[in-house]
């Protein structure tokens, strides 16, 4: 285990900041371009995804606005949004900051050895309802555990910590 | 308790309200004067409002800040182990006494001029009360005990803390009635709740539109497809509605019907709920019997703005607070119990997906009130019609009814003091 700053590149030559930055750029494009069906592919099969608030996070309260521990549950979330739930047409524009790499460790991966990286990335999300109101919908940070295996980076865990406890109207699309 | 004098505004007798419970004038959702009167007559009136959970005040010195309507309230547990509540407003110049949502304190000191209160809300010290060097200071006759925030009447039911700003409110048992008390006890009795998460939703509509929605068992499996498709809640399930005598409180419940399996009633109605849909990971729906019976859904409301829900194993309380004519704060507190096994706790976390601002079966409730608020713009003289299941506000074995919505309006118009007239 290494405190970062001391090891910008892994033993496989992958720069974790680059790998994570690339993965996150595609992650937000996937949501913002309404290709939600591809969103679960950013996660490992067994994973954790939770949207919570800074207050809950600080108090160690475990529930989420969205809560999943398998990729299947993420797929179900998308299916529900497509087929079941009613909400006004809307889209997001994610603006993400640089990932801060907090910790790296060797880990098992499907190809043998990989690296698990903990990172934190700040985000802002603008929500556009219909073609109309454009609101700053959420700010917060992604607390992530990435599995980096060669050039690919998959999320083992993403806890979306929203700074405010308040959600305007409803939260339909994932953050 | 002193200074709890009940309604602080006269009845709105100059307003005409339909005699029939099946008509609701849209101006009730639009009028600033009506909202003002609701604060004065309902939230400050002879009613009980939910404040917080006892579980949120576990230790002496724990406190939380909450609201009755717009009124800020501070709830504490003192060293004597008792719960106290008082206005969160300094007796000096009106600043908030406590600003954090929750915390732990020995006493409270107003940041403005350091007036200090104990955990029961008594004013105990005034900075520079005697002045400095014999100059300044409060007049000698100033009496600490004559100043202080108003202390609320308090009542606790199965760990739910209710408060009232009126001495005219009946005792909580009488207020709720036996049937509602029994259904609260069914979910919360004999076990200690644990808070699993807290979320706030800002709704773009009048608070009463959300209350109507909570009480409306008719919409549940029409608007919320997720429910119906997975058999969590179908109107053909065994269930019913309880409306208390005042009309203001209700319980809607449904249970697994182990004898019936007819979907015919549904498929003939041409409602959206029949579309094809299946889950990749259905583990979320692998629930357990919440309290050992077959009831999988119980929604309970207490006038004016409290909800206790059990939806499968998702147990939560909701606090409804008006913030403007067309804006409402909805506070969700998700609960588990200290007796939960690890597997039960996991089920509750998975089922937190069902409810709240992103809930599979509650997301629509976040926007539907806004659709009504926008829909009725310019139509203050028109009426909503509530005829499903008749024109009474009584208990029923059918959930295809608007009886509990009519019940709300019955209690509401009584509380507001409108003049009733055939319209």
Coordinates of C-alpha atoms in Angstrom, one line a residue:
Chain A
X1 CA 0.0 0.0 0.0
X2 CA 1.4 3.4 -1.0
X3 CA 0.5 6.9 -0.1
X4 CA 0.2 8.6 -3.4
X5 CA 2.3 11.3 -4.7
X6 CA 5.1 8.9 -4.4
X7 CA 4.1 6.5 -7.3
X8 CA 2.5 8.2 -10.3
X9 CA 2.8 5.1 -12.5
X10 CA 2.1 1.5 -11.6
X11 CA 4.3 -1.4 -12.1
X12 CA 2.5 -2.2 -15.3
X13 CA 3.3 1.3 -16.5
X14 CA -0.3 2.5 -16.3
X15 CA -0.6 6.0 -14.9
X16 CA -3.5 5.6 -12.6
X17 CA -4.5 9.3 -12.8
X18 CA -4.7 9.0 -16.5
X19 CA -6.6 5.7 -16.4
X20 CA -9.2 7.1 -13.9
X21 CA -9.5 10.4 -15.6
X22 CA -10.2 8.6 -18.9
X23 CA -12.8 6.3 -17.3
X24 CA -14.5 9.2 -15.6
X25 CA -14.7 11.3 -18.7
X26 CA -16.5 8.5 -20.5
X27 CA -18.7 7.8 -17.4
X28 CA -20.1 11.3 -17.4
X29 CA -20.5 11.4 -21.2
X30 CA -22.5 8.2 -21.0
X31 CA -25.0 9.7 -18.5
X32 CA -25.1 13.2 -20.1
X33 CA -25.5 11.7 -23.6
X34 CA -28.4 9.5 -22.4
X35 CA -26.6 6.2 -23.0
X36 CA -27.7 4.9 -19.6
X37 CA -27.8 1.3 -20.8
X38 CA -23.9 1.5 -20.9
X39 CA -23.6 3.0 -17.5
X40 CA -23.4 -0.4 -15.6
X41 CA -20.4 -1.3 -17.7
X42 CA -18.3 1.2 -15.8
X43 CA -18.6 -1.1 -12.7
X44 CA -17.3 -4.5 -11.8
X45 CA -19.9 -7.3 -11.6
X46 CA -19.9 -7.2 -7.8
X47 CA -19.8 -3.6 -6.9
X48 CA -21.2 -0.9 -4.7
X49 CA -23.0 2.2 -5.8
X50 CA -24.7 4.6 -3.5
X51 CA -25.9 8.2 -3.7
X52 CA -25.9 9.8 -0.3
X53 CA -25.5 13.1 1.4
X54 CA -22.5 14.7 3.2
X55 CA -24.6 14.6 6.4
X56 CA -25.4 10.9 6.2
X57 CA -21.8 10.2 5.2
X58 CA -20.4 12.1 8.2
X59 CA -22.8 10.3 10.6
X60 CA -22.0 6.9 9.1
X61 CA -25.7 6.3 8.0
X62 CA -25.7 3.6 5.4
X63 CA -28.9 4.2 3.4
X64 CA -28.8 5.7 -0.1
X65 CA -31.0 7.6 -2.5
X66 CA -29.9 4.9 -4.9
X67 CA -28.2 1.8 -3.5
X68 CA -26.8 -1.2 -5.4
X69 CA -24.3 -4.0 -4.8
X70 CA -24.4 -5.7 -8.2
X71 CA -24.1 -4.5 -11.7
X72 CA -27.6 -6.2 -12.2
X73 CA -29.1 -3.7 -9.8
X74 CA -27.6 -0.8 -11.8
X75 CA -29.1 -2.4 -15.0
X76 CA -32.5 -2.6 -13.2
X77 CA -32.3 1.1 -12.2
X78 CA -31.9 2.0 -15.9
X79 CA -34.7 -0.3 -16.9
X80 CA -37.0 1.2 -14.3
X81 CA -36.1 4.7 -15.6
X82 CA -36.8 3.6 -19.2
X83 CA -39.9 1.5 -18.6
X84 CA -41.5 2.2 -15.2
X85 CA -40.9 5.6 -13.7
X86 CA -42.6 8.8 -14.6
X87 CA -40.6 12.0 -14.6
X88 CA -40.3 15.0 -16.9
X89 CA -37.8 14.7 -19.7
X90 CA -34.4 15.8 -18.3
X91 CA -30.7 15.7 -18.8
X92 CA -27.6 16.3 -16.9
X93 CA -24.3 18.1 -17.6
X94 CA -21.6 16.8 -15.3
X95 CA -18.5 18.9 -14.7
X96 CA -15.9 16.9 -12.9
X97 CA -12.6 17.9 -11.3
X98 CA -9.3 16.1 -11.2
X99 CA -9.3 12.8 -9.3
X100 CA -7.2 13.0 -6.2
X101 CA -5.5 9.6 -5.9
X102 CA -5.6 8.6 -2.2
X103 CA -4.3 5.1 -2.0
X104 CA -3.1 2.2 -4.2
X105 CA -2.8 -1.5 -3.5
X106 CA -2.2 -4.7 -5.4
X107 CA -5.4 -6.8 -5.9
X108 CA -6.8 -9.8 -7.6
X109 CA -8.3 -9.2 -11.0
X110 CA -9.9 -11.3 -13.8
X111 CA -6.5 -11.4 -15.6
X112 CA -4.5 -12.1 -12.5
X113 CA -3.1 -9.1 -10.9
X114 CA -4.4 -5.5 -10.9
X115 CA -4.3 -2.5 -8.7
X116 CA -7.0 -1.1 -6.6
X117 CA -7.0 2.6 -6.3
X118 CA -9.0 4.8 -4.0
X119 CA -9.7 8.2 -5.4
X120 CA -11.9 11.2 -4.8
X121 CA -13.3 13.5 -7.5
X122 CA -15.4 16.6 -7.1
X123 CA -18.4 17.1 -9.4
X124 CA -21.1 19.6 -10.3
X125 CA -24.2 18.6 -12.1
X126 CA -26.5 20.9 -14.0
X127 CA -30.0 19.5 -14.6
X128 CA -31.9 20.6 -17.7
X129 CA -35.7 19.9 -17.4
X130 CA -37.2 19.6 -20.9
X131 CA -35.6 22.4 -22.9
X132 CA -36.3 24.7 -20.1
X133 CA -35.1 25.3 -16.5
X134 CA -31.4 24.8 -16.2
X135 CA -30.5 24.4 -12.5
X136 CA -27.5 23.6 -10.5
X137 CA -28.8 20.3 -9.3
X138 CA -26.0 18.7 -7.3
X139 CA -22.5 19.3 -6.1
X140 CA -20.4 16.7 -4.3
X141 CA -17.6 14.2 -4.6
X142 CA -17.2 10.7 -5.9
X143 CA -15.5 8.5 -3.3
X144 CA -14.3 5.6 -5.5
X145 CA -12.4 2.4 -5.5
X146 CA -11.2 1.5 -9.0
X147 CA -9.9 -1.8 -10.2
X148 CA -7.2 -0.9 -12.7
X149 CA -6.2 -3.8 -14.9
X150 CA -3.9 -2.8 -17.7
X151 CA -5.4 0.2 -19.4
X152 CA -8.9 -0.3 -18.1
X153 CA -10.3 1.1 -14.9
X154 CA -13.6 -0.3 -13.5
X155 CA -15.4 0.9 -10.4
X156 CA -15.6 -1.5 -7.6
X157 CA -17.3 1.1 -5.5
X158 CA -18.6 4.6 -6.1
X159 CA -20.2 6.5 -3.2
X160 CA -21.7 9.7 -4.5
X161 CA -21.6 12.1 -1.6
X162 CA -23.8 15.1 -2.4
X163 CA -22.9 18.2 -0.4
X164 CA -26.5 19.2 0.3
X165 CA -29.1 17.0 1.9
X166 CA -31.8 18.5 -0.3
X167 CA -33.0 17.1 -3.6
X168 CA -35.1 19.3 -5.8
X169 CA -38.3 17.6 -6.9
X170 CA -36.8 14.1 -7.6
X171 CA -33.6 12.3 -8.5
X172 CA -34.2 10.2 -11.6
X173 CA -30.9 9.8 -13.6
X174 CA -27.9 8.5 -11.7
X175 CA -25.0 10.9 -10.8
Chain B
X1 CA -47.8 25.2 29.9
X2 CA -48.1 28.9 29.6
X3 CA -48.4 31.0 26.5
X4 CA -49.8 28.2 24.4
X5 CA -53.1 29.8 23.5
X6 CA -54.2 27.8 20.5
X7 CA -55.2 29.3 17.2
X8 CA -53.6 32.7 16.7
X9 CA -56.0 33.7 13.9
X10 CA -59.8 33.9 13.6
X11 CA -61.7 31.4 11.4
X12 CA -61.8 32.2 7.7
X13 CA -65.5 32.6 7.8
X14 CA -65.6 34.9 4.8
X15 CA -64.3 32.0 2.6
X16 CA -67.0 29.7 1.2
X17 CA -66.1 26.1 1.0
X18 CA -68.3 23.4 -0.7
X19 CA -70.5 21.4 1.6
X20 CA -69.8 18.2 -0.4
X21 CA -66.5 16.5 0.6
X22 CA -66.1 15.6 -3.1
X23 CA -65.2 19.1 -4.1
X24 CA -62.0 21.0 -3.4
X25 CA -61.5 24.5 -4.7
X26 CA -58.1 25.1 -6.3
X27 CA -57.6 28.4 -4.6
X28 CA -56.7 26.4 -1.5
X29 CA -53.4 25.5 -3.2
X30 CA -52.7 29.0 -4.5
X31 CA -53.7 31.7 -1.9
X32 CA -51.0 33.3 0.3
X33 CA -53.7 34.3 2.8
X34 CA -54.8 30.7 3.1
X35 CA -51.2 29.6 3.8
X36 CA -50.8 32.3 6.4
X37 CA -54.0 31.1 8.1
X38 CA -52.9 27.4 7.9
X39 CA -49.8 28.3 9.8
X40 CA -51.8 30.2 12.4
X41 CA -54.8 27.9 12.7
X42 CA -53.4 24.4 11.9
X43 CA -49.7 24.3 12.7
X44 CA -50.0 26.6 15.7
X45 CA -53.4 25.3 16.4
X46 CA -54.8 22.4 18.5
X47 CA -53.0 19.7 16.5
X48 CA -50.0 17.4 17.1
X49 CA -47.0 17.8 14.7
X50 CA -44.3 15.2 14.4
X51 CA -40.9 16.6 15.7
X52 CA -38.4 13.8 15.7
X53 CA -37.6 10.3 16.9
X54 CA -36.7 9.6 20.5
X55 CA -33.9 7.5 18.9
X56 CA -32.4 10.7 17.6
X57 CA -32.0 11.9 21.2
X58 CA -30.3 8.8 22.6
X59 CA -28.1 10.5 25.2
X60 CA -28.8 13.3 27.7
X61 CA -27.6 16.5 26.0
X62 CA -28.5 15.3 22.5
X63 CA -30.6 17.8 20.6
X64 CA -32.1 18.3 17.2
X65 CA -33.7 21.2 15.5
X66 CA -37.0 20.8 13.6
X67 CA -40.1 22.6 12.7
X68 CA -43.8 22.9 13.3
X69 CA -44.9 24.4 10.0
X70 CA -42.6 27.3 9.6
X71 CA -41.9 27.6 13.3
X72 CA -38.3 26.5 14.3
X73 CA -38.3 24.2 17.3
X74 CA -35.5 22.8 19.4
X75 CA -36.0 19.3 20.9
X76 CA -33.6 18.1 23.6
X77 CA -33.0 15.3 26.1
X78 CA -32.0 16.7 29.4
X79 CA -29.9 15.1 32.1
X80 CA -33.0 13.9 33.8
X81 CA -33.6 11.6 30.7
X82 CA -36.7 13.5 29.6
X83 CA -37.4 15.0 26.2
X84 CA -38.2 18.7 26.1
X85 CA -39.1 21.0 23.2
X86 CA -39.2 24.8 22.9
X87 CA -39.2 27.4 20.3
X88 CA -35.8 27.8 18.7
X89 CA -35.8 31.5 19.1
X90 CA -33.9 33.6 21.6
X91 CA -36.2 35.5 24.0
X92 CA -34.0 38.6 23.5
X93 CA -34.0 39.6 19.8
X94 CA -35.3 36.5 18.1
X95 CA -32.2 34.9 16.7
X96 CA -32.1 31.1 16.4
X97 CA -30.8 29.5 19.6
X98 CA -29.3 26.5 17.9
X99 CA -28.4 26.4 14.2
X100 CA -27.1 22.8 13.6
X101 CA -29.6 20.1 12.7
X102 CA -28.5 17.9 15.5
X103 CA -25.8 17.8 18.1
X104 CA -24.9 17.5 21.8
X105 CA -24.8 20.3 24.3
X106 CA -24.8 21.1 28.0
X107 CA -26.7 24.3 27.3
X108 CA -27.4 26.7 24.5
X109 CA -25.9 30.2 24.1
X110 CA -27.4 32.6 21.5
X111 CA -24.5 33.8 19.4
X112 CA -26.0 37.3 19.1
X113 CA -25.7 38.5 22.7
X114 CA -24.8 35.3 24.6
X115 CA -28.1 34.8 26.4
X116 CA -28.0 31.2 27.7
X117 CA -30.6 28.5 28.0
X118 CA -30.6 25.2 29.7
X119 CA -31.7 22.0 28.0
X120 CA -35.3 22.6 29.1
X121 CA -35.4 26.0 27.5
X122 CA -35.2 28.1 30.6
X123 CA -33.2 31.3 30.3
X124 CA -30.4 31.0 32.8
X125 CA -28.0 33.8 32.1
X126 CA -27.9 37.2 30.3
X127 CA -24.4 38.5 29.3
X128 CA -23.5 41.6 31.3
X129 CA -26.8 41.5 33.1
X130 CA -25.4 43.7 35.8
X131 CA -23.5 45.9 33.4
X132 CA -19.8 46.7 33.7
X133 CA -18.4 48.7 36.6
X134 CA -21.9 49.6 37.8
X135 CA -22.9 51.0 34.5
X136 CA -25.3 49.6 31.9
X137 CA -26.9 46.3 32.4
X138 CA -30.5 45.1 32.6
X139 CA -32.9 46.9 34.9
X140 CA -32.9 45.5 38.5
X141 CA -36.4 44.1 38.1
X142 CA -35.5 42.0 35.1
X143 CA -36.4 38.5 35.9
X144 CA -34.8 35.6 33.9
X145 CA -37.7 33.2 34.6
X146 CA -40.2 35.6 33.0
X147 CA -38.3 35.4 29.7
X148 CA -37.7 32.4 27.5
X149 CA -39.0 30.7 24.4
X150 CA -42.4 29.1 24.6
X151 CA -42.2 25.5 25.7
X152 CA -44.2 23.0 23.6
X153 CA -46.6 20.4 24.7
X154 CA -45.0 17.0 24.0
X155 CA -46.3 13.5 23.5
X156 CA -44.4 10.4 22.6
X157 CA -46.0 7.4 20.8
X158 CA -43.8 4.4 20.2
X159 CA -40.7 6.5 20.0
X160 CA -42.3 9.2 17.8
X161 CA -42.1 12.6 19.4
X162 CA -45.0 14.9 18.7
X163 CA -45.3 18.5 19.8
X164 CA -48.1 21.1 19.9
X165 CA -48.1 24.9 20.3
X166 CA -51.7 24.8 21.6
X167 CA -53.0 23.9 25.0
X168 CA -56.3 23.1 23.4
X169 CA -55.0 20.0 21.7
X170 CA -56.5 16.7 23.2
X171 CA -54.1 14.1 24.5
X172 CA -52.3 12.1 21.8
X173 CA -54.3 8.9 22.4
X174 CA -57.6 10.7 22.0
X175 CA -56.2 12.7 19.0
X176 CA -55.0 9.6 17.1
X177 CA -57.8 7.2 18.1
X178 CA -57.4 3.5 18.9
X179 CA -57.2 2.2 15.3
X180 CA -54.4 4.6 14.3
X181 CA -52.5 4.0 17.6
X182 CA -52.7 0.3 17.0
X183 CA -51.3 0.6 13.5
X184 CA -48.4 2.7 14.7
X185 CA -47.7 0.1 17.4
X186 CA -47.9 -2.6 14.8
X187 CA -44.8 -1.2 13.0
X188 CA -42.9 0.5 15.9
X189 CA -44.1 -1.3 19.0
X190 CA -41.7 -3.3 21.1
X191 CA -38.5 -2.4 19.2
X192 CA -36.1 0.4 19.0
X193 CA -35.7 2.2 15.7
X194 CA -32.2 2.9 14.2
X195 CA -31.9 5.8 11.7
X196 CA -30.4 4.4 8.4
X197 CA -30.5 7.7 6.5
X198 CA -32.1 11.1 6.2
X199 CA -33.0 12.8 3.0
X200 CA -34.8 16.0 2.2
X201 CA -36.9 16.6 -0.9
X202 CA -38.0 20.0 -2.0
X203 CA -41.4 19.6 -3.8
X204 CA -42.6 22.2 -6.3
X205 CA -46.1 22.3 -5.0
X206 CA -48.4 23.2 -2.1
X207 CA -48.0 21.0 0.9
X208 CA -51.6 19.8 0.7
X209 CA -51.1 18.3 -2.7
X210 CA -48.5 16.0 -1.1
X211 CA -50.8 15.1 1.7
X212 CA -53.5 14.3 -0.8
X213 CA -51.1 12.1 -2.6
X214 CA -50.1 10.2 0.5
X215 CA -53.7 9.5 1.3
X216 CA -54.7 8.6 -2.2
X217 CA -54.7 4.8 -2.4
X218 CA -56.4 5.0 -5.8
X219 CA -53.3 6.3 -7.6
X220 CA -50.8 4.0 -6.0
X221 CA -50.7 1.2 -8.5
X222 CA -51.7 3.3 -11.5
X223 CA -49.0 6.0 -11.3
X224 CA -46.4 3.7 -9.8
X225 CA -45.7 0.9 -12.2
X226 CA -42.9 -0.6 -10.2
X227 CA -45.3 -1.6 -7.4
X228 CA -47.8 -3.3 -9.6
X229 CA -45.6 -5.3 -11.8
X230 CA -43.8 -7.0 -9.0
X231 CA -46.9 -7.7 -6.9
X232 CA -45.8 -5.4 -4.0
X233 CA -49.1 -3.7 -4.2
X234 CA -52.2 -4.4 -6.3
X235 CA -55.6 -3.1 -5.5
X236 CA -56.8 -6.7 -5.8
X237 CA -54.7 -7.6 -2.8
X238 CA -56.4 -8.0 0.5
X239 CA -56.4 -4.6 2.2
X240 CA -58.3 -1.6 3.2
X241 CA -58.5 2.0 4.4
X242 CA -59.0 3.3 7.9
X243 CA -60.2 6.9 8.2
X244 CA -60.5 8.2 11.8
X245 CA -63.5 10.1 13.0
X246 CA -62.0 13.5 12.5
X247 CA -61.0 12.5 8.9
X248 CA -57.5 13.8 9.4
X249 CA -55.7 10.6 10.0
X250 CA -55.7 7.5 7.8
X251 CA -54.2 4.1 7.4
X252 CA -54.0 2.3 4.0
X253 CA -52.8 -1.2 4.1
X254 CA -52.5 -4.3 1.9
X255 CA -51.5 -7.8 2.6
X256 CA -50.6 -10.9 0.5
X257 CA -53.9 -12.5 -0.5
X258 CA -53.1 -16.2 -0.4
X259 CA -56.4 -17.1 -2.0
X260 CA -56.8 -14.9 -5.0
X261 CA -54.7 -14.5 -8.1
X262 CA -57.0 -12.6 -10.5
X263 CA -55.4 -10.0 -12.7
X264 CA -58.5 -9.7 -14.8
X265 CA -59.7 -6.5 -13.0
X266 CA -56.4 -4.9 -13.9
X267 CA -56.0 -5.9 -17.5
X268 CA -59.4 -4.5 -18.5
X269 CA -58.6 -1.0 -17.3
X270 CA -56.1 -0.1 -20.1
X271 CA -53.7 1.4 -17.6
X272 CA -50.0 1.6 -18.0
X273 CA -49.3 -0.8 -15.2
X274 CA -49.6 -3.9 -17.4
X275 CA -46.5 -3.5 -19.4
X276 CA -43.8 -6.2 -19.5
X277 CA -40.9 -5.7 -17.1
X278 CA -38.5 -7.9 -15.1
X279 CA -35.5 -7.4 -12.9
X280 CA -32.0 -8.7 -13.5
X281 CA -31.3 -8.8 -9.8
X282 CA -34.6 -9.3 -7.9
X283 CA -32.8 -9.7 -4.6
X284 CA -34.2 -6.3 -3.6
X285 CA -37.6 -7.9 -3.4
X286 CA -36.6 -10.8 -1.2
X287 CA -38.1 -9.3 1.9
X288 CA -39.1 -10.8 5.2
X289 CA -42.3 -10.5 7.1
X290 CA -41.8 -7.1 8.8
X291 CA -43.7 -7.9 12.0
X292 CA -44.8 -11.5 11.5
X293 CA -48.0 -10.9 9.6
X294 CA -48.8 -10.8 5.8
X295 CA -49.1 -7.0 5.6
X296 CA -46.6 -5.8 3.0
X297 CA -47.7 -2.2 2.8
X298 CA -49.0 0.2 5.4
X299 CA -49.2 3.9 4.9
X300 CA -50.3 5.9 7.9
X301 CA -50.8 9.7 8.1
X302 CA -51.5 11.9 11.0
X303 CA -53.0 15.4 10.5
X304 CA -51.6 17.7 9.5
X305 CA -48.3 16.6 8.1
X306 CA -46.9 13.3 9.3
X307 CA -46.5 9.9 7.6
X308 CA -45.3 6.5 8.8
X309 CA -44.7 4.0 6.1
X310 CA -44.0 0.4 5.8
X311 CA -43.5 -0.6 2.1
X312 CA -42.2 -4.2 2.3
X313 CA -39.2 -3.8 4.6
X314 CA -38.7 -0.1 3.9
X315 CA -39.8 1.6 7.1
X316 CA -39.6 5.4 7.1
X317 CA -41.2 8.5 8.6
X318 CA -41.9 11.6 6.6
X319 CA -42.4 15.1 7.8
X320 CA -44.3 17.5 5.5
X321 CA -43.5 21.2 6.0
X322 CA -45.0 24.1 3.9
X323 CA -42.3 26.6 2.8
X324 CA -44.4 28.6 0.4
X325 CA -47.7 28.4 -1.4
X326 CA -46.1 26.3 -4.2
X327 CA -43.1 24.8 -2.3
X328 CA -42.9 22.1 0.3
X329 CA -40.1 20.5 2.3
X330 CA -40.4 16.7 2.7
X331 CA -38.1 15.2 5.3
X332 CA -37.5 11.4 5.0
X333 CA -36.0 9.4 7.8
X334 CA -35.3 5.8 6.9
X335 CA -35.4 3.3 9.7
X336 CA -34.1 -0.1 10.7
X337 CA -34.4 -1.6 14.2
X338 CA -31.8 -2.6 16.7
X339 CA -33.1 -6.2 16.5
X340 CA -32.3 -6.5 12.8
X341 CA -30.1 -9.3 11.6
X342 CA -27.3 -8.5 9.2
X343 CA -29.4 -10.0 6.4
X344 CA -32.5 -8.0 7.4
X345 CA -30.4 -4.8 7.4
X346 CA -29.1 -5.6 4.0
X347 CA -32.7 -6.0 2.7
X348 CA -33.6 -2.6 4.2
X349 CA -30.7 -0.9 2.4
X350 CA -31.6 -2.6 -0.9
X351 CA -35.2 -1.5 -0.4
X352 CA -34.2 2.1 0.3
X353 CA -34.3 2.1 -3.5
X354 CA -38.0 1.9 -3.3
X355 CA -38.6 5.1 -1.5
X356 CA -37.4 8.7 -1.2
X357 CA -36.6 11.3 -3.9
X358 CA -35.2 8.5 -6.2
X359 CA -37.6 5.8 -5.1
X360 CA -38.9 3.3 -7.6
X361 CA -42.3 3.7 -6.1
X362 CA -42.1 7.3 -4.8
X363 CA -40.2 9.2 -7.5
X364 CA -43.5 10.1 -9.3
X365 CA -44.9 11.6 -6.1
X366 CA -42.0 14.1 -6.2
X367 CA -43.3 15.6 -9.5
X368 CA -47.0 14.8 -9.6
X369 CA -47.8 17.6 -7.2
X370 CA -45.9 20.0 -9.4
X371 CA -47.9 18.8 -12.4
X372 CA -51.1 19.7 -10.5
X373 CA -49.7 23.0 -9.2
X374 CA -48.9 24.0 -12.8
X375 CA -52.1 22.5 -14.1
X376 CA -54.4 24.6 -11.9
X377 CA -52.7 27.9 -12.6
X378 CA -55.4 30.3 -13.6
X379 CA -58.2 28.0 -12.3
X380 CA -58.6 29.1 -8.7
X381 CA -62.3 29.2 -9.1
X382 CA -62.5 25.6 -10.3
X383 CA -62.7 22.5 -8.2
X384 CA -61.0 19.1 -8.0
X385 CA -63.5 16.2 -7.9
X386 CA -63.1 13.4 -5.4
X387 CA -66.0 11.0 -6.1
X388 CA -64.1 7.7 -6.2
X389 CA -65.7 5.4 -3.7
X390 CA -68.6 7.8 -2.9
X391 CA -68.7 11.1 -1.1
X392 CA -68.0 10.0 2.5
X393 CA -64.9 10.0 4.5
X394 CA -65.1 6.6 6.2
X395 CA -63.1 3.4 6.5
X396 CA -63.5 1.0 3.6
X397 CA -62.4 -2.5 2.6
X398 CA -61.7 -1.2 -0.9
X399 CA -58.7 0.8 -1.7
X400 CA -60.2 2.0 -5.0
X401 CA -61.5 5.0 -3.1
X402 CA -60.7 8.6 -2.3
X403 CA -62.2 8.3 1.2
X404 CA -59.1 9.3 3.1
X405 CA -58.4 12.3 0.8
X406 CA -62.0 13.4 1.5
X407 CA -61.2 12.8 5.2
X408 CA -58.2 15.2 5.0
X409 CA -60.4 18.0 3.6
X410 CA -63.0 17.3 6.2
X411 CA -60.5 17.9 9.0
X412 CA -58.9 20.7 7.1
X413 CA -62.0 22.8 6.5
X414 CA -63.1 22.3 10.1
X415 CA -59.7 23.5 11.3
X416 CA -59.7 26.5 9.0
X417 CA -63.2 27.6 9.9
X418 CA -64.5 28.2 6.4
X419 CA -68.2 28.8 5.9
X420 CA -69.7 25.7 4.2
X421 CA -72.1 26.3 1.2
X422 CA -73.5 24.2 -1.6
X423 CA -71.6 25.1 -4.7

